[in-house]
Amino acid sequence: EHYQRDPNNALLKLCRDIEQALKKVCYHVEDPNDEVLADQMLIMFRSDHPQPIWPITVYDGKRFEAEKAVLERLNAMPDEQKAVFRENAATYFNALHAAGLDDDALSNPSWGSGRWLLFLLPGALPAAVGWLANLPISATANWIAAAKVKKVEFKVTVIAGLGYLLGWIYYPLLWLIAILLWHAPTIAFVLLLPLLRWFGLVYYDIFTRWRAARKALAHPKRDELSGLRKRVFE
């Protein structure tokens, strides 16, 4: 009825209503000039509230609500306080970048514990097998995305979609070949390949965190950087 009376005004109202509804279910930074600061605040929040290793996937809105609250605090922050916060955050992250470290590694030294070697050393071989087995899929998906996708923000989505589709061709084909060979160890190995690939992804994530934490623990400016981080929240 509104559209019949005044189409332009009705479309404008619809867009505004959609905008307000999206703000409730999406991350939103009110001032575009605050986008860098918003990223830095989220990085530090995630470092202070690290995700557990298990379960791998969590369907829980609490994480989203907590991170959204961080951005809402930024949106409501007075300009003077925001300016000080921005300056301290920039000083910290510039120093962190110059040191070649990341905030998560600096804030979570437990990731650099030698106990992780009990997982990393025996897990290296199956992780490598899973990675090599999936190489045709990942290489093909990356090659197609690089050739066909011009906008960088779409590349990850395209690679993930292609990987999913190619997997439904690649793995059944390997299973079929294994069955035709009718060699029990080969069949068992091929059936395990998707699981090994999944394990390889988990392994890579843990290894990357462990290596970054070890580097942070050994860095001569670690205490200085930790002090700069504390200043951000003063």
Tab-separated table of C-alpha atoms in Angstrom:
chain	number	residue	atom	x	y	z
A	1	GLU	CA	0.000	0.000	0.000
A	2	HIS	CA	2.848	2.376	0.802
A	3	TYR	CA	4.487	1.561	-2.532
A	4	GLN	CA	1.254	2.229	-4.412
A	5	ARG	CA	1.004	5.662	-2.814
A	6	ASP	CA	4.676	6.681	-3.076
A	7	PRO	CA	7.083	4.185	-4.719
A	8	ASN	CA	10.280	6.146	-4.087
A	9	ASN	CA	9.543	6.742	-0.430
A	10	ALA	CA	8.447	3.120	0.047
A	11	LEU	CA	11.722	1.795	-1.410
A	12	LEU	CA	13.723	4.185	0.751
A	13	LYS	CA	11.846	3.030	3.861
A	14	LEU	CA	12.368	-0.615	2.896
A	15	CYS	CA	16.124	-0.077	2.549
A	16	ARG	CA	16.275	1.688	5.910
A	17	ASP	CA	14.265	-1.078	7.581
A	18	ILE	CA	16.590	-3.710	6.106
A	19	GLU	CA	19.622	-1.713	7.261
A	20	GLN	CA	18.342	-1.535	10.832
A	21	ALA	CA	17.473	-5.256	10.825
A	22	LEU	CA	20.927	-6.181	9.485
A	23	LYS	CA	22.651	-4.137	12.182
A	24	LYS	CA	21.120	-6.493	14.755
A	25	VAL	CA	22.582	-9.613	13.163
A	26	CYS	CA	25.850	-8.327	11.620
A	27	TYR	CA	29.012	-6.634	12.790
A	28	HIS	CA	28.650	-2.903	12.285
A	29	VAL	CA	31.151	-0.053	12.585
A	30	GLU	CA	29.369	3.283	12.616
A	31	ASP	CA	32.307	5.421	11.466
A	32	PRO	CA	34.331	4.098	8.475
A	33	ASN	CA	37.392	5.793	9.983
A	34	ASP	CA	37.166	3.316	12.880
A	35	GLU	CA	37.443	0.163	10.760
A	36	VAL	CA	41.145	-0.396	11.474
A	37	LEU	CA	40.613	0.179	15.183
A	38	ALA	CA	37.628	-2.179	15.111
A	39	ASP	CA	39.791	-4.936	13.590
A	40	GLN	CA	42.446	-4.360	16.239
A	41	MET	CA	39.881	-4.536	19.048
A	42	LEU	CA	38.483	-7.802	17.691
A	43	ILE	CA	41.978	-9.267	17.331
A	44	MET	CA	42.757	-8.495	20.979
A	45	PHE	CA	39.356	-9.753	22.152
A	46	ARG	CA	39.877	-13.057	20.334
A	47	SER	CA	43.357	-13.382	21.807
A	48	ASP	CA	41.935	-12.846	25.296
A	49	HIS	CA	39.125	-15.346	24.614
A	50	PRO	CA	40.764	-18.063	22.487
A	51	GLN	CA	38.604	-20.748	20.934
A	52	PRO	CA	39.140	-24.270	22.280
A	53	ILE	CA	40.682	-26.922	20.070
A	54	TRP	CA	37.670	-29.157	20.493
A	55	PRO	CA	34.979	-29.157	19.240
A	56	ILE	CA	36.209	-28.026	15.848
A	57	THR	CA	32.916	-26.344	14.927
A	58	VAL	CA	30.700	-24.597	17.450
A	59	TYR	CA	27.163	-23.510	16.570
A	60	ASP	CA	26.746	-20.926	19.289
A	61	GLY	CA	25.618	-17.313	19.018
A	62	LYS	CA	27.324	-16.297	22.270
A	63	ARG	CA	30.655	-15.696	20.522
A	64	PHE	CA	29.014	-13.467	17.950
A	65	GLU	CA	27.127	-11.505	20.584
A	66	ALA	CA	30.313	-10.972	22.611
A	67	GLU	CA	32.268	-9.714	19.595
A	68	LYS	CA	29.343	-7.547	18.488
A	69	ALA	CA	29.343	-5.966	21.954
A	70	VAL	CA	33.009	-4.999	21.414
A	71	LEU	CA	32.061	-3.057	18.282
A	72	GLU	CA	29.048	-1.476	19.952
A	73	ARG	CA	31.364	-0.254	22.709
A	74	LEU	CA	33.573	1.282	20.041
A	75	ASN	CA	30.586	2.930	18.340
A	76	ALA	CA	29.486	4.456	21.655
A	77	MET	CA	32.989	5.569	22.721
A	78	PRO	CA	33.477	9.351	23.110
A	79	ASP	CA	35.781	10.914	20.517
A	80	GLU	CA	38.471	11.883	23.041
A	81	GLN	CA	38.619	8.411	24.540
A	82	LYS	CA	38.593	6.874	21.065
A	83	ALA	CA	41.525	9.037	19.966
A	84	VAL	CA	43.644	7.856	22.908
A	85	PHE	CA	42.584	4.255	22.329
A	86	ARG	CA	43.427	4.509	18.621
A	87	GLU	CA	46.869	5.973	19.318
A	88	ASN	CA	47.763	3.310	21.899
A	89	ALA	CA	46.461	0.508	19.681
A	90	ALA	CA	48.388	1.815	16.670
A	91	THR	CA	51.593	2.046	18.723
A	92	TYR	CA	51.160	-1.526	19.942
A	93	PHE	CA	50.278	-3.083	16.599
A	94	ASN	CA	53.040	-1.214	14.761
A	95	ALA	CA	55.565	-2.519	17.301
A	96	LEU	CA	54.059	-5.994	17.043
A	97	HIS	CA	54.357	-5.926	13.242
A	98	ALA	CA	57.943	-4.677	13.426
A	99	ALA	CA	58.780	-7.584	15.739
A	100	GLY	CA	57.208	-10.070	13.324
A	101	LEU	CA	54.765	-11.360	15.960
A	102	ASP	CA	51.003	-11.605	16.267
A	103	ASP	CA	48.769	-10.723	19.175
A	104	ASP	CA	47.432	-14.235	19.728
A	105	ALA	CA	50.931	-15.706	20.089
A	106	LEU	CA	52.051	-12.951	22.462
A	107	SER	CA	48.935	-13.235	24.634
A	108	ASN	CA	48.811	-17.037	24.825
A	109	PRO	CA	52.275	-18.357	25.727
A	110	SER	CA	50.772	-21.726	26.671
A	111	TRP	CA	50.513	-22.440	22.941
A	112	GLY	CA	54.298	-22.600	22.876
A	113	SER	CA	54.519	-25.339	25.467
A	114	GLY	CA	56.796	-28.267	24.681
A	115	ARG	CA	53.906	-30.589	25.527
A	116	TRP	CA	52.423	-29.869	22.110
A	117	LEU	CA	55.320	-31.818	20.613
A	118	LEU	CA	53.639	-34.978	21.910
A	119	PHE	CA	50.953	-34.276	19.324
A	120	LEU	CA	52.983	-32.516	16.636
A	121	LEU	CA	55.764	-35.069	16.196
A	122	PRO	CA	53.668	-38.238	15.728
A	123	GLY	CA	50.990	-36.299	13.833
A	124	ALA	CA	53.366	-34.910	11.193
A	125	LEU	CA	53.286	-37.946	8.892
A	126	PRO	CA	49.486	-38.475	8.696
A	127	ALA	CA	49.001	-34.703	8.300
A	128	ALA	CA	51.484	-34.646	5.408
A	129	VAL	CA	49.762	-37.613	3.756
A	130	GLY	CA	46.391	-35.889	4.042
A	131	TRP	CA	47.803	-32.673	2.581
A	132	LEU	CA	49.452	-34.453	-0.360
A	133	ALA	CA	46.328	-36.499	-1.063
A	134	ASN	CA	44.241	-33.340	-1.299
A	135	LEU	CA	46.806	-31.416	-3.363
A	136	PRO	CA	45.061	-32.026	-6.728
A	137	ILE	CA	41.848	-30.505	-5.335
A	138	SER	CA	43.421	-27.493	-3.654
A	139	ALA	CA	45.777	-26.771	-6.567
A	140	THR	CA	42.938	-26.952	-9.106
A	141	ALA	CA	40.629	-24.773	-7.008
A	142	ASN	CA	43.344	-22.160	-6.484
A	143	TRP	CA	44.280	-22.186	-10.182
A	144	ILE	CA	40.672	-21.654	-11.323
A	145	ALA	CA	40.078	-18.914	-8.751
A	146	ALA	CA	43.278	-17.114	-9.746
A	147	ALA	CA	42.337	-17.259	-13.427
A	148	LYS	CA	38.634	-16.430	-13.220
A	149	VAL	CA	38.014	-14.368	-10.063
A	150	LYS	CA	39.067	-10.739	-10.292
A	151	LYS	CA	37.871	-9.439	-6.914
A	152	VAL	CA	39.980	-10.664	-4.020
A	153	GLU	CA	37.035	-10.681	-1.580
A	154	PHE	CA	35.360	-13.474	-3.596
A	155	LYS	CA	38.387	-15.745	-4.001
A	156	VAL	CA	38.153	-17.611	-0.690
A	157	THR	CA	34.464	-18.345	-1.251
A	158	VAL	CA	35.123	-19.606	-4.778
A	159	ILE	CA	38.054	-21.766	-3.638
A	160	ALA	CA	35.947	-23.289	-0.847
A	161	GLY	CA	33.038	-23.986	-3.209
A	162	LEU	CA	35.269	-25.497	-5.873
A	163	GLY	CA	37.049	-27.621	-3.280
A	164	TYR	CA	33.720	-28.971	-2.091
A	165	LEU	CA	32.508	-29.786	-5.620
A	166	LEU	CA	35.814	-31.260	-6.776
A	167	GLY	CA	35.941	-33.423	-3.666
A	168	TRP	CA	32.695	-35.128	-4.722
A	169	ILE	CA	34.402	-36.107	-7.971
A	170	TYR	CA	37.946	-36.780	-6.794
A	171	TYR	CA	37.359	-39.013	-3.761
A	172	PRO	CA	34.636	-41.243	-5.283
A	173	LEU	CA	36.943	-41.719	-8.286
A	174	LEU	CA	39.771	-42.833	-5.991
A	175	TRP	CA	37.366	-45.141	-4.141
A	176	LEU	CA	36.217	-46.654	-7.434
A	177	ILE	CA	39.803	-47.283	-8.560
A	178	ALA	CA	40.628	-48.865	-5.187
A	179	ILE	CA	37.598	-51.145	-5.394
A	180	LEU	CA	38.471	-52.197	-8.958
A	181	LEU	CA	41.975	-53.082	-7.782
A	182	TRP	CA	40.379	-55.001	-4.914
A	183	HIS	CA	43.391	-54.635	-2.664
A	184	ALA	CA	42.267	-54.395	0.966
A	185	PRO	CA	45.077	-52.100	2.258
A	186	THR	CA	44.583	-49.743	-0.724
A	187	ILE	CA	40.822	-49.608	-0.147
A	188	ALA	CA	41.307	-48.882	3.539
A	189	PHE	CA	43.882	-46.173	2.791
A	190	VAL	CA	41.705	-44.440	0.197
A	191	LEU	CA	38.694	-44.518	2.515
A	192	LEU	CA	40.818	-42.818	5.187
A	193	LEU	CA	42.034	-39.997	2.911
A	194	PRO	CA	39.196	-37.508	3.661
A	195	LEU	CA	39.760	-38.033	7.387
A	196	LEU	CA	43.504	-37.569	6.961
A	197	ARG	CA	42.896	-34.329	5.071
A	198	TRP	CA	40.658	-33.080	7.878
A	199	PHE	CA	43.354	-34.040	10.369
A	200	GLY	CA	45.928	-32.176	8.272
A	201	LEU	CA	43.927	-28.953	8.520
A	202	VAL	CA	43.658	-29.278	12.307
A	203	TYR	CA	47.345	-30.131	12.535
A	204	TYR	CA	48.352	-27.109	10.457
A	205	ASP	CA	46.314	-24.790	12.693
A	206	ILE	CA	47.880	-26.179	15.874
A	207	PHE	CA	51.400	-26.191	14.400
A	208	THR	CA	51.036	-22.566	13.211
A	209	ARG	CA	49.900	-21.464	16.667
A	210	TRP	CA	52.682	-23.398	18.376
A	211	ARG	CA	55.404	-21.992	16.098
A	212	ALA	CA	54.130	-18.410	16.522
A	213	ALA	CA	53.969	-18.796	20.314
A	214	ARG	CA	57.495	-20.220	20.446
A	215	LYS	CA	58.730	-17.243	18.456
A	216	ALA	CA	56.945	-14.836	20.824
A	217	LEU	CA	58.349	-16.558	23.907
A	218	ALA	CA	61.888	-16.232	22.598
A	219	HIS	CA	61.582	-12.644	21.382
A	220	PRO	CA	63.795	-10.165	23.297
A	221	LYS	CA	61.079	-7.467	23.240
A	222	ARG	CA	58.322	-9.700	24.564
A	223	ASP	CA	57.966	-7.881	27.901
A	224	GLU	CA	58.053	-4.489	26.205
A	225	LEU	CA	55.311	-5.522	23.774
A	226	SER	CA	53.197	-6.912	26.609
A	227	GLY	CA	53.528	-3.550	28.342
A	228	LEU	CA	52.360	-1.706	25.210
A	229	ARG	CA	49.380	-4.042	25.006
A	230	LYS	CA	48.361	-3.270	28.588
A	231	ARG	CA	48.505	0.455	27.815
A	232	VAL	CA	45.845	0.001	25.148
A	233	PHE	CA	43.280	-0.845	27.827
A	234	GLU	CA	44.310	1.763	30.374
